[in-house]
Structures are given as C-alpha cells and as structure tokens.
Tab-separated table of C-alpha atoms and ligand atoms in Angstrom:
chain	number	residue	atom	x	y	z
A	512	MET	CA	0.000	0.000	0.000
A	513	THR	CA	1.501	3.355	-1.029
A	514	ASP	CA	1.548	6.465	1.087
A	515	ALA	CA	-0.883	8.092	-1.330
A	516	ILE	CA	-3.746	5.939	-0.060
A	517	ASP	CA	-2.853	6.213	3.599
A	518	ALA	CA	-5.914	7.936	5.013
A	519	THR	CA	-3.964	9.176	8.032
A	520	GLU	CA	-2.240	11.594	5.641
A	521	ASN	CA	-5.572	12.837	4.320
A	522	PRO	CA	-8.100	12.511	7.105
A	523	THR	CA	-11.713	12.935	6.059
A	524	PRO	CA	-12.761	16.388	7.238
A	525	ARG	CA	-14.997	16.602	10.292
A	526	ARG	CA	-14.606	13.026	11.312
A	527	ASN	CA	-14.038	13.243	15.039
A	528	PRO	CA	-10.720	11.610	15.824
A	529	LYS	CA	-10.835	8.540	18.016
A	530	PRO	CA	-10.345	9.942	21.491
A	531	GLU	CA	-6.810	9.081	22.495
A	532	THR	CA	-6.897	9.237	26.206
A	533	THR	CA	-9.238	9.242	29.140
A	534	LYS	CA	-6.422	10.218	31.508
A	535	ILE	CA	-4.913	13.400	32.878
A	536	ALA	CA	-1.530	13.194	34.600
A	537	GLY	CA	-1.977	9.443	35.008
A	538	ARG	CA	-5.411	9.852	36.553
A	539	GLU	CA	-8.204	7.863	34.892
A	540	LEU	CA	-11.055	10.330	34.432
A	541	LYS	CA	-14.542	9.416	35.596
A	542	PRO	CA	-17.380	8.988	33.079
A	543	SER	CA	-19.233	11.986	34.533
A	544	THR	CA	-16.243	14.186	33.603
A	545	LEU	CA	-15.730	12.638	30.182
A	546	MET	CA	-19.370	13.132	29.166
A	547	MET	CA	-18.741	16.861	28.616
A	548	GLY	CA	-16.169	16.559	25.861
A	549	HIS	CA	-14.929	13.036	25.117
A	550	GLY	CA	-14.711	12.210	21.431
A	551	TYR	CA	-15.566	15.690	20.164
A	552	ASP	CA	-13.124	18.277	18.845
A	553	PRO	CA	-14.757	21.757	18.605
A	554	THR	CA	-12.083	22.944	16.155
A	555	LEU	CA	-13.581	20.604	13.542
A	556	SER	CA	-16.930	22.432	13.885
A	557	GLU	CA	-16.189	26.171	13.821
A	558	GLY	CA	-15.380	26.069	17.532
A	559	SER	CA	-18.955	25.166	18.409
A	560	LEU	CA	-18.801	24.098	22.068
A	561	LYS	CA	-21.507	21.501	21.527
A	562	PRO	CA	-21.474	19.202	18.505
A	563	PRO	CA	-23.736	20.419	15.712
A	564	ILE	CA	-26.325	17.959	14.405
A	565	PHE	CA	-25.019	16.594	11.118
A	566	LEU	CA	-28.009	16.173	8.832
A	567	THR	CA	-26.416	14.474	5.878
A	568	SER	CA	-26.805	11.112	4.237
A	569	THR	CA	-23.318	10.948	2.735
A	570	PHE	CA	-19.767	12.293	3.185
A	571	ALA	CA	-17.452	13.821	0.590
A	572	PHE	CA	-14.098	12.001	0.222
A	573	PRO	CA	-10.934	14.148	-0.010
A	574	SER	CA	-9.710	11.868	-2.802
A	575	ALA	CA	-10.710	8.720	-4.687
A	576	ALA	CA	-7.980	6.805	-2.863
A	577	ASP	CA	-9.520	7.810	0.475
A	578	GLY	CA	-12.894	6.562	-0.757
A	579	LYS	CA	-11.353	3.223	-1.686
A	580	ARG	CA	-9.608	2.912	1.651
A	581	HIS	CA	-12.792	3.672	3.571
A	582	PHE	CA	-14.689	1.026	1.651
A	583	GLU	CA	-11.950	-1.512	2.329
A	584	GLY	CA	-12.584	-0.846	6.008
A	585	ILE	CA	-16.381	-0.913	5.708
A	586	THR	CA	-16.436	-4.187	3.765
A	587	GLY	CA	-13.928	-5.864	6.054
A	588	GLN	CA	-11.271	-6.325	3.346
A	589	ARG	CA	-8.923	-4.498	5.664
A	590	PRO	CA	-9.262	-5.062	9.427
A	591	GLY	CA	-10.000	-2.180	11.738
A	592	GLY	CA	-13.196	-0.839	10.206
A	593	ALA	CA	-13.745	2.440	8.404
A	594	GLU	CA	-11.235	5.186	9.076
A	595	GLY	CA	-13.501	7.947	7.876
A	596	LEU	CA	-17.136	8.643	7.356
A	597	VAL	CA	-18.766	7.251	4.242
A	598	TYR	CA	-22.539	7.057	4.445
A	599	SER	CA	-24.961	7.721	7.300
A	600	ARG	CA	-26.358	4.188	7.430
A	601	PHE	CA	-22.861	3.126	8.596
A	602	ASN	CA	-22.038	6.013	10.892
A	603	ALA	CA	-21.951	9.801	11.261
A	604	PRO	CA	-20.398	12.325	13.673
A	605	ASN	CA	-23.170	12.540	16.292
A	606	GLN	CA	-23.466	8.764	16.468
A	607	GLU	CA	-19.676	8.297	16.674
A	608	ILE	CA	-19.404	10.658	19.631
A	609	LEU	CA	-22.357	8.948	21.287
A	610	GLU	CA	-20.835	5.495	20.790
A	611	ASP	CA	-17.460	6.602	22.176
A	612	ARG	CA	-19.188	7.969	25.275
A	613	LEU	CA	-21.462	4.964	25.770
A	614	ALA	CA	-18.417	2.679	25.746
A	615	ILE	CA	-16.923	4.723	28.608
A	616	TRP	CA	-19.814	3.991	30.978
A	617	ASP	CA	-19.592	0.233	30.605
A	618	GLY	CA	-15.813	0.048	30.430
A	619	ALA	CA	-16.278	-1.452	26.947
A	620	GLU	CA	-13.881	-1.634	24.021
A	621	GLU	CA	-16.553	-0.351	21.640
A	622	ALA	CA	-20.225	0.543	21.453
A	623	LEU	CA	-22.909	0.677	18.763
A	624	SER	CA	-26.053	2.810	18.755
A	625	PHE	CA	-29.423	1.726	17.379
A	626	SER	CA	-32.799	3.246	16.562
A	627	SER	CA	-34.393	1.353	19.477
A	628	GLY	CA	-33.543	-1.169	22.159
A	629	MET	CA	-35.406	-3.825	20.185
A	630	THR	CA	-33.430	-3.021	17.019
A	631	ALA	CA	-30.242	-3.614	19.030
A	632	ILE	CA	-31.550	-6.903	20.413
A	633	ALA	CA	-32.867	-8.123	17.054
A	634	ILE	CA	-29.620	-7.327	15.216
A	635	LEU	CA	-27.587	-8.953	18.012
A	636	MET	CA	-29.545	-12.199	17.710
A	637	LEU	CA	-29.573	-12.235	13.919
A	638	ALA	CA	-25.841	-11.539	13.826
A	639	ALA	CA	-25.075	-14.330	16.308
A	640	CYS	CA	-27.225	-17.187	15.026
A	641	LYS	CA	-27.652	-19.492	12.060
A	642	ALA	CA	-30.173	-22.283	11.432
A	643	GLY	CA	-29.797	-25.130	13.927
A	644	ASP	CA	-28.384	-22.948	16.689
A	645	VAL	CA	-29.697	-22.720	20.252
A	646	ILE	CA	-29.950	-19.502	22.258
A	647	VAL	CA	-29.696	-19.958	26.028
A	648	HIS	CA	-31.527	-17.198	27.864
A	649	SER	CA	-32.624	-16.192	31.345
A	650	GLY	CA	-36.280	-15.631	32.131
A	651	PRO	CA	-38.270	-13.507	32.338
A	652	LEU	CA	-37.114	-11.310	29.466
A	653	TYR	CA	-38.656	-8.076	28.256
A	654	ALA	CA	-41.769	-9.377	26.484
A	655	ALA	CA	-40.681	-8.311	22.979
A	656	SER	CA	-37.245	-9.892	23.490
A	657	GLU	CA	-38.847	-13.128	24.624
A	658	GLY	CA	-41.149	-13.005	21.590
A	659	PHE	CA	-38.248	-12.314	19.248
A	660	VAL	CA	-36.400	-15.415	20.436
A	661	ALA	CA	-39.424	-17.710	20.571
A	662	LYS	CA	-41.301	-16.593	17.439
A	663	ILE	CA	-39.009	-14.713	15.031
A	664	MET	CA	-35.744	-16.625	15.508
A	665	ALA	CA	-37.763	-19.843	15.354
A	666	LYS	CA	-38.681	-18.986	11.754
A	667	TYR	CA	-34.968	-19.208	10.909
A	668	GLY	CA	-34.480	-22.571	12.600
A	669	VAL	CA	-33.064	-21.217	15.867
A	670	THR	CA	-34.399	-22.746	19.078
A	671	TYR	CA	-33.887	-21.722	22.699
A	672	ILE	CA	-33.549	-23.010	26.231
A	673	ASP	CA	-34.398	-20.696	29.107
A	674	PHE	CA	-33.627	-20.795	32.807
A	675	PRO	CA	-35.060	-18.826	35.747
A	676	ALA	CA	-33.110	-15.655	36.611
A	677	GLY	CA	-31.933	-16.858	40.032
A	678	ALA	CA	-30.593	-20.235	38.764
A	679	THR	CA	-27.788	-21.782	40.850
A	680	PRO	CA	-24.386	-22.831	39.423
A	681	GLU	CA	-25.585	-26.480	39.377
A	682	GLU	CA	-28.755	-25.552	37.508
A	683	LEU	CA	-26.765	-23.460	35.042
A	684	ASP	CA	-24.456	-26.396	34.422
A	685	GLU	CA	-27.464	-28.573	33.568
A	686	VAL	CA	-28.892	-25.889	31.256
A	687	MET	CA	-25.610	-25.637	29.310
A	688	LYS	CA	-25.412	-29.438	28.958
A	689	LYS	CA	-28.974	-29.551	27.683
A	690	ALA	CA	-28.327	-26.710	25.245
A	691	LYS	CA	-25.213	-28.428	23.913
A	692	ALA	CA	-27.116	-31.659	23.322
A	693	GLN	CA	-29.981	-29.790	21.655
A	694	ALA	CA	-27.561	-27.895	19.377
A	695	GLU	CA	-25.752	-31.105	18.383
A	696	GLU	CA	-29.065	-32.729	17.550
A	697	GLN	CA	-30.005	-29.762	15.347
A	698	GLY	CA	-26.576	-29.567	13.694
A	699	GLY	CA	-25.862	-26.167	15.210
A	700	GLU	CA	-24.047	-24.487	18.066
A	701	VAL	CA	-24.837	-22.367	21.094
A	702	PRO	CA	-23.707	-18.974	19.738
A	703	LEU	CA	-25.301	-16.692	22.340
A	704	ILE	CA	-26.195	-16.674	26.009
A	705	TYR	CA	-28.663	-13.857	26.517
A	706	LEU	CA	-29.443	-12.502	29.972
A	707	GLU	CA	-31.653	-9.824	31.423
A	708	SER	CA	-30.958	-8.787	34.986
A	709	PRO	CA	-32.870	-7.689	36.895
A	710	GLY	CA	-35.793	-9.302	35.121
A	711	ASN	CA	-38.842	-7.230	34.342
A	712	PRO	CA	-41.102	-6.776	36.304
A	713	THR	CA	-40.019	-9.113	39.109
A	714	ASN	CA	-36.498	-7.692	39.621
A	715	ALA	CA	-35.042	-11.219	39.874
A	716	LEU	CA	-31.246	-11.035	39.414
A	717	VAL	CA	-29.078	-13.328	37.275
A	718	ASP	CA	-25.714	-14.523	38.649
A	719	ILE	CA	-23.540	-13.344	35.745
A	720	GLU	CA	-20.360	-14.785	37.281
A	721	ALA	CA	-21.964	-18.220	37.591
A	722	VAL	CA	-23.224	-17.997	33.989
A	723	GLN	CA	-19.694	-17.220	32.832
A	724	GLN	CA	-18.298	-20.228	34.710
A	725	ALA	CA	-20.948	-22.513	33.224
A	726	ARG	CA	-20.324	-21.088	29.737
A	727	ASP	CA	-16.565	-21.558	30.057
A	728	ALA	CA	-17.032	-25.147	31.219
A	729	HIS	CA	-19.076	-26.126	28.149
A	730	PHE	CA	-18.386	-23.697	25.305
A	731	ASP	CA	-15.616	-21.737	23.618
A	732	ALA	CA	-15.783	-18.229	25.102
A	733	ASP	CA	-14.743	-16.712	21.765
A	734	ARG	CA	-17.696	-18.319	19.963
A	735	CYS	CA	-20.406	-17.977	22.603
A	736	PRO	CA	-20.705	-14.436	23.977
A	737	ILE	CA	-22.718	-13.671	27.085
A	738	ALA	CA	-24.916	-10.656	26.362
A	739	ILE	CA	-27.000	-8.957	29.011
A	740	ASP	CA	-29.833	-6.442	28.865
A	741	ASN	CA	-28.677	-3.913	31.482
A	742	THR	CA	-31.507	-1.427	30.924
A	743	PHE	CA	-32.817	-1.495	34.498
A	744	LEU	CA	-29.565	-0.881	36.395
A	745	GLY	CA	-27.112	0.435	33.838
A	746	PRO	CA	-24.933	2.223	33.401
A	747	LEU	CA	-24.655	3.318	37.038
A	748	TRP	CA	-25.726	0.458	39.262
A	749	GLN	CA	-24.477	-2.646	37.401
A	750	ARG	CA	-21.352	-3.101	35.266
A	751	PRO	CA	-21.794	-6.550	33.721
A	752	LEU	CA	-18.535	-6.508	31.738
A	753	ASP	CA	-16.726	-6.541	35.098
A	754	HIS	CA	-18.523	-9.771	36.023
A	755	GLY	CA	-17.994	-11.899	32.932
A	756	ALA	CA	-20.450	-10.587	30.323
A	757	ASP	CA	-19.064	-9.883	26.833
A	758	LEU	CA	-21.806	-7.574	25.575
A	759	VAL	CA	-24.152	-5.150	27.309
A	760	VAL	CA	-27.460	-4.225	25.675
A	761	TYR	CA	-29.541	-1.154	26.488
A	762	SER	CA	-32.816	0.375	25.721
A	763	LEU	CA	-31.477	3.947	25.864
A	764	THR	CA	-35.142	4.953	25.844
A	765	LYS	CA	-35.170	4.391	29.608
A	766	TYR	CA	-32.594	5.697	32.151
A	767	VAL	CA	-29.928	6.768	29.686
A	768	GLY	CA	-32.269	8.922	27.567
A	769	GLY	CA	-34.005	9.599	30.832
A	770	HIS	CA	-36.645	12.141	29.815
A	771	SER	CA	-39.243	9.905	28.129
A	772	ASP	CA	-38.751	11.866	24.911
A	773	LEU	CA	-36.787	9.508	22.631
A	774	VAL	CA	-36.438	5.871	21.563
A	775	ALA	CA	-32.963	4.358	21.061
A	776	GLY	CA	-30.761	1.399	21.933
A	777	SER	CA	-27.127	0.348	22.207
A	778	ILE	CA	-24.748	-2.578	22.515
A	779	SER	CA	-21.265	-2.266	23.970
A	780	GLY	CA	-18.549	-4.748	24.782
A	781	ARG	CA	-15.790	-6.890	23.263
A	782	LYS	CA	-14.599	-5.720	19.868
A	783	ARG	CA	-14.633	-9.156	18.224
A	784	PHE	CA	-18.388	-9.488	18.826
A	785	ILE	CA	-19.154	-5.815	18.191
A	786	ASP	CA	-17.529	-6.096	14.736
A	787	ALA	CA	-19.977	-8.805	13.643
A	788	ILE	CA	-22.961	-6.851	14.921
A	789	ARG	CA	-21.733	-3.672	13.220
A	790	ALA	CA	-21.389	-5.533	9.922
A	791	LEU	CA	-25.060	-6.545	10.047
A	792	ARG	CA	-26.120	-3.035	11.111
A	793	ASN	CA	-24.173	-1.617	8.170
A	794	THR	CA	-26.126	-3.912	5.866
A	795	MET	CA	-29.579	-3.595	7.435
A	796	GLY	CA	-29.562	-0.112	8.846
A	797	GLY	CA	-30.920	0.473	12.337
A	798	ILE	CA	-28.374	3.025	13.561
A	799	VAL	CA	-29.835	5.837	15.694
A	800	ASP	CA	-30.628	9.080	13.825
A	801	PRO	CA	-28.401	12.170	14.339
A	802	ASN	CA	-31.014	14.204	16.208
A	803	THR	CA	-31.661	11.421	18.728
A	804	ALA	CA	-27.911	10.857	19.074
A	805	TRP	CA	-27.497	14.546	19.915
A	806	MET	CA	-30.284	14.357	22.522
A	807	LEU	CA	-28.568	11.324	24.047
A	808	LEU	CA	-25.296	13.269	24.344
A	809	ARG	CA	-27.197	15.830	26.389
A	810	SER	CA	-28.791	13.045	28.447
A	811	LEU	CA	-25.420	11.437	29.161
A	812	GLU	CA	-24.190	14.648	30.806
A	813	THR	CA	-26.776	14.202	33.574
A	814	VAL	CA	-27.332	10.444	33.689
A	815	GLU	CA	-25.367	10.018	36.908
A	816	LEU	CA	-27.175	12.910	38.650
A	817	ARG	CA	-30.582	11.703	37.520
A	818	MET	CA	-30.022	8.088	38.461
A	819	GLN	CA	-28.585	8.985	41.863
A	820	ARG	CA	-31.566	11.192	42.695
A	821	ALA	CA	-34.086	8.645	41.405
A	822	GLY	CA	-32.348	5.945	43.442
A	823	GLU	CA	-32.499	8.037	46.631
A	824	ASN	CA	-36.168	8.802	46.005
A	825	ALA	CA	-36.961	5.125	45.444
A	826	GLU	CA	-35.307	4.204	48.735
A	827	LYS	CA	-37.523	6.681	50.623
A	828	VAL	CA	-40.701	5.706	48.778
A	829	CYS	CA	-40.042	1.992	49.352
A	830	ALA	CA	-39.454	2.543	53.072
A	831	PHE	CA	-42.902	4.185	53.179
A	832	LEU	CA	-44.613	1.512	51.066
A	833	LYS	CA	-43.093	-1.372	53.004
A	834	ALA	CA	-44.701	-0.130	56.225
A	835	HIS	CA	-48.128	0.510	54.642
A	836	PRO	CA	-50.943	-1.852	55.749
A	837	LYS	CA	-52.392	-2.132	52.217
A	838	VAL	CA	-49.071	-3.302	50.804
A	839	GLU	CA	-48.476	-7.054	50.758
A	840	GLY	CA	-44.871	-6.950	49.606
A	841	LEU	CA	-42.218	-5.227	47.519
A	842	GLY	CA	-39.951	-6.379	44.694
A	843	TYR	CA	-37.251	-3.789	45.366
A	844	LEU	CA	-33.543	-4.558	45.212
A	845	GLY	CA	-32.939	-2.456	48.325
A	846	LEU	CA	-35.124	-4.820	50.357
A	847	ILE	CA	-34.312	-8.329	49.121
A	848	GLU	CA	-35.606	-11.175	51.277
A	849	ASP	CA	-34.013	-14.125	49.479
A	850	GLU	CA	-30.491	-15.125	50.534
A	851	ARG	CA	-29.277	-16.173	47.097
A	852	GLN	CA	-30.668	-13.022	45.473
A	853	GLN	CA	-28.986	-10.890	48.144
A	854	ASP	CA	-25.690	-12.640	47.454
A	855	ILE	CA	-25.968	-11.904	43.711
A	856	TYR	CA	-26.909	-8.312	44.507
A	857	ASN	CA	-23.904	-7.855	46.797
A	858	ARG	CA	-21.501	-9.155	44.148
A	859	HIS	CA	-23.013	-7.476	41.067
A	860	CYS	CA	-24.906	-4.323	41.965
A	861	LEU	CA	-23.796	-0.863	43.041
A	862	GLY	CA	-27.293	0.415	43.768
A	863	ALA	CA	-30.879	-0.784	44.044
A	864	GLY	CA	-32.244	1.246	41.140
A	865	SER	CA	-35.544	3.072	41.050
A	866	THR	CA	-37.848	0.607	39.285
A	867	PHE	CA	-39.613	-1.911	41.495
A	868	SER	CA	-42.860	-3.778	41.970
A	869	VAL	CA	-45.311	-3.327	44.769
A	870	PHE	CA	-47.817	-6.080	45.588
A	871	LEU	CA	-51.076	-4.651	46.919
A	872	LYS	CA	-53.492	-6.623	49.076
A	873	GLY	CA	-56.198	-7.694	46.627
A	874	GLY	CA	-56.026	-8.035	42.859
A	875	GLU	CA	-56.638	-6.155	39.645
A	876	ALA	CA	-59.517	-4.038	41.031
A	877	GLU	CA	-57.417	-2.766	43.956
A	878	CYS	CA	-54.437	-2.054	41.682
A	879	PHE	CA	-56.637	-0.182	39.209
A	880	ARG	CA	-58.122	1.976	42.020
A	881	PHE	CA	-54.609	2.800	43.178
A	882	LEU	CA	-53.421	3.652	39.652
A	883	ASP	CA	-56.530	5.680	38.781
A	884	ASN	CA	-56.083	7.867	41.865
A	885	LEU	CA	-52.413	8.774	41.451
A	886	LYS	CA	-51.999	12.516	40.895
A	887	ILE	CA	-48.244	13.036	40.480
A	888	ALA	CA	-47.215	9.626	39.192
A	889	LYS	CA	-48.382	9.109	35.618
A	890	LEU	CA	-50.149	5.941	34.517
A	891	ALA	CA	-47.858	4.779	31.708
A	892	VAL	CA	-45.556	1.936	30.745
A	893	SER	CA	-41.800	2.525	30.296
A	894	LEU	CA	-39.366	3.563	33.014
A	895	GLY	CA	-36.236	5.485	33.821
A	896	GLY	CA	-37.567	8.962	33.015
A	897	THR	CA	-37.403	12.077	35.150
A	898	GLU	CA	-41.074	11.560	36.034
A	899	THR	CA	-42.562	8.784	38.144
A	900	LEU	CA	-44.585	6.209	36.215
A	901	ALA	CA	-46.821	3.387	37.392
A	902	SER	CA	-48.424	0.510	35.477
A	903	HIS	CA	-50.087	-2.905	35.905
A	904	PRO	CA	-47.927	-5.469	34.060
A	905	ALA	CA	-50.446	-8.359	34.149
A	906	SER	CA	-52.986	-6.330	32.159
A	907	MET	CA	-50.566	-4.151	30.185
A	908	THR	CA	-46.922	-4.970	29.292
A	909	HIS	CA	-47.346	-8.693	30.029
A	910	LEU	CA	-50.945	-9.166	28.846
A	911	SER	CA	-49.692	-11.256	25.912
A	912	VAL	CA	-47.820	-13.636	28.237
A	913	PRO	CA	-49.960	-16.762	28.839
A	914	HIS	CA	-51.565	-16.835	32.300
A	915	ALA	CA	-49.674	-19.941	33.469
A	916	ARG	CA	-46.309	-18.414	32.460
A	917	ARG	CA	-47.257	-15.168	34.229
A	918	GLN	CA	-47.942	-17.119	37.431
A	919	GLN	CA	-44.649	-18.967	37.054
A	920	LEU	CA	-42.788	-15.648	36.657
A	921	GLY	CA	-44.520	-14.093	39.646
A	922	ILE	CA	-46.440	-11.504	37.610
A	923	SER	CA	-49.631	-11.592	39.658
A	924	ASP	CA	-52.761	-9.441	39.332
A	925	SER	CA	-51.780	-7.635	42.545
A	926	LEU	CA	-48.490	-6.337	41.130
A	927	VAL	CA	-48.046	-2.658	40.286
A	928	ARG	CA	-44.774	-1.631	38.680
A	929	ILE	CA	-43.375	1.745	39.618
A	930	SER	CA	-40.489	3.697	38.107
A	931	ILE	CA	-39.495	6.525	40.429
A	932	GLY	CA	-38.352	9.810	38.914
A	933	ILE	CA	-36.498	12.820	40.256
A	934	GLU	CA	-39.420	14.712	41.825
A	935	ASP	CA	-39.421	15.597	45.526
A	936	ALA	CA	-39.545	12.342	47.491
A	937	ASP	CA	-42.029	13.605	50.082
A	938	ASP	CA	-44.415	14.800	47.369
A	939	LEU	CA	-44.279	11.320	45.849
A	940	ILE	CA	-44.938	9.693	49.212
A	941	ALA	CA	-47.943	11.998	49.743
A	942	ASP	CA	-49.266	10.960	46.324
A	943	PHE	CA	-48.898	7.227	47.024
A	944	GLU	CA	-50.451	7.693	50.470
A	945	GLN	CA	-53.598	9.385	49.143
A	946	ALA	CA	-53.937	6.894	46.272
A	947	LEU	CA	-53.678	3.975	48.718
A	948	GLU	CA	-56.543	5.496	50.742
A	949	HIS	CA	-58.792	4.826	47.725
A	950	VAL	CA	-57.910	1.126	47.687
B	2255	PLP	C1	-37.886	-0.973	26.938
B	2255	PLP	C2	-37.036	-2.164	27.044
B	2255	PLP	C3	-36.538	-2.796	25.902
B	2255	PLP	C4	-36.900	-2.365	24.503
B	2255	PLP	O1	-36.385	-1.107	24.211
B	2255	PLP	P1	-37.031	-0.099	23.134
B	2255	PLP	O2	-36.123	1.065	23.208
B	2255	PLP	O3	-38.431	0.186	23.587
B	2255	PLP	O4	-37.022	-0.806	21.830
B	2255	PLP	C5	-35.697	-3.877	26.077
B	2255	PLP	N1	-35.382	-4.332	27.303
B	2255	PLP	C6	-35.845	-3.756	28.422
B	2255	PLP	C7	-35.452	-4.301	29.744
B	2255	PLP	C8	-36.680	-2.645	28.334
B	2255	PLP	O5	-37.159	-2.094	29.454
C-alpha cells in the first residue's frame, strides 16, 4: 500500500478523531467528567462548544484513494473498520461521539447505537445465530425480546432453552449441557447466552459470574458471547462486563435517555463481537438518527445525577410503602428477602435502582383503584424517566404472556410496577399515600 492511499495523511474532514486518552496526569477520568467533551473536537466544527447535528446522508471524500480505503474498512477487506465517514447508514459524527461515550460507561472496548432497544436486540440475535443454533436465555425477558427469540428466531431454525433468573451454578451447568445436546441434535451451536438482569417486572437477578463459569465449562468463550440487557440498572448500578459478560445491551429509551422523549438502543462490549454486529447493522440499517444521538449526548451529561436522585427517592418511597398496611410486599432490590438473590446483589450491583414492583393486598380491582387515583405519578408503561410512572404489568406490558407463564414468573394481578423519577420524594410519598386510601 503506497503512502498516497494512507488515510492518516488525508483525514476525512470533520470526522471526530478517536479519542486518544481518558487520563490526565496518570489519573483515569470518571465517566461523569468525560461526558462533557470526550470524542468531540470543537475545532472541527467552527469552535462550536456543543457538537452540531449533522443532517447528511453521505460524506465527501478528499480523494478517490480515500474513498477506496474507507470502503476496504467498511467491507472488512482491511481489518479495523472504516477510518472515515462514508454514508450515514454506517455512521456519522453525532453517532460516533455517542458510541465513544457509551463505551466509557460500561468500560467497553466499543459501542454501537441503534434506533431502538429492540433493534439492538434483534440485530444482536440475527448476527449471532444461524439455522440449527440454540440460544440460552434467562427468564423472564422483556416481552418483545422473549417473543423475538421464541417466534421470530424460530422462523430461521433457531431454538432456545431458558432458565429462571436466580438459577444456581448447578442448575446453570445442567442448562448448558442440555443446550449443547440440543444444538448437536439440530446440527448447530450455542452462539449466544442472553441474559436480562434484573428481570422485568419481578427484579429477579441473574448470577452473571456463575453464567460465565458454566459457559466456560461447556463452550468456547470466543464463539459464545454472554450478552446482558442492562436497561434497568445500567450504566450506574451494574457493570456486567466486570462480572464476565461480553456484551451489554440497552434500551437507551429508559434511564440513559431519561426524559421519556426519545427511543434508542445500544450494545457495547468486546470488539470481536461488536464487529460482527456492526457488519449486520451496516447492511440492514438500524443506527440511531443524528437528532436522537445529539439528545442522548445531552442526556449522558446528567445520567449520573438523575439516576442517583431517582435511586435516593426510590429508597424513601419503598421505606414508606413497606410499612403501609395495604401493601403485601415489595420487589425492590434495596429490600431483598431471598439469601441467594442478596448474594448476587452484593456481588453485582452498586445500587438498588428506582424501578420496582409493589404487591397490593387484593387483585386487579385494587391495583386499578390505586393507579386511577395517582396525581403526580403518571399511569404509563416505560421507566427510567425524570417523572414517576406506574403501570399494571399483568394487564398491560405482560398481557400477551400466557396466564400460566405469568404465574410462574410471579407476575400476579396484585403487582403494580413503579419507576421513580427525580421529583421531591415527600411529594411522591404523599401521592402514594392518598392513592392507597382509595384502595
Ligand atoms: C424498553 C425495554 C426494551 C426495549 O427497548 P425499546 O427502546 O423500547 O425498543 C428492552 N429491554 C428492556 C429491559 C426494556 O425495558
């Protein structure tokens, strides 16, 4: 290769350089500091302190040789990926900055952004699997994820084996053995272990470290990544890559976006797996749009503040609810009653989060009276926004789950799911108190 086609000599204008360091004088900077500038060079954008939104579908090459070199990277003919921007289905400045900053939070090698959490999950599964393969997954999963595995992947000859979130090392060992046998029978492999922890809406935690041990005992770690949906606790309260996961999946729609005003998703983790997912995203599309990427950059500046405040609020609200005579129980990670779950929490979690379930005495009628009388908390699905939301999973998000499976997963008619926001905690408690009076 001659110097003339060395893109480092002729960098594509306005492509933000890969950030070189996250350190100052040997000190590793914290994510909350890096969110203000990491991966963005104002001198490439007229000195604009904040990145402009780049509304363009394509990027002009400085020379034909640069164009060729970029395509060699995009198509994988040369390792290392694209060195400049080519076309907005592959990447663009706002998305690059976002991906660099998302990787920081999880301590990941690389990150990818998507137009929704489900786009991320769907592309992950499609990239990992071929006909005959078996996906091993924890249960419960987000309903659309569970449906994607069971119904969509099934159309392509991919089957699954699931295990309950709290499974012990012995149970996990059995699950892996079963999956291996099933894959051999179908002429495939086990190319993906897919976790969600805590599970929605029960908050049951998966022992990621035990899953890694079971995976390593039965499969090649380089061919069978452990991916985990970290939407409920990430990026602040659970760092799955530190505990043996290879990939972390998010619905950025929730805590990371944090204002209930956008839909987006991401995957971050080990480069070798990210590369395969990026290749499929390049082909299919599904990258987040520049405007949403820009909004997420703003969100990332406050994600730590928002999550801390929401977490403190949830702790106060749960202390109130726990003592209330009309409350039967709580599914809150700050008040775990099961020894094994507490052990997983202690090893994996840095905070209890702000999304939990409350079991009221009674059933659907009592829950509906409670929900219909809330004045501050809004009656809506979703979570992780600045505002407090409440919903009834059995009749809403999990209505499509068969009754028997709902019972098995602990999604009873008396369960109300609450996502606490950043309002004043005492105002929230007053709201829950008056709504409970109507029950
Ligand atoms: C919302 C959610 C998803 C799906 O994300 P979208 O951004 O709505 O596509 C996936 N997993 C969990 C745990 C979620 O809460």
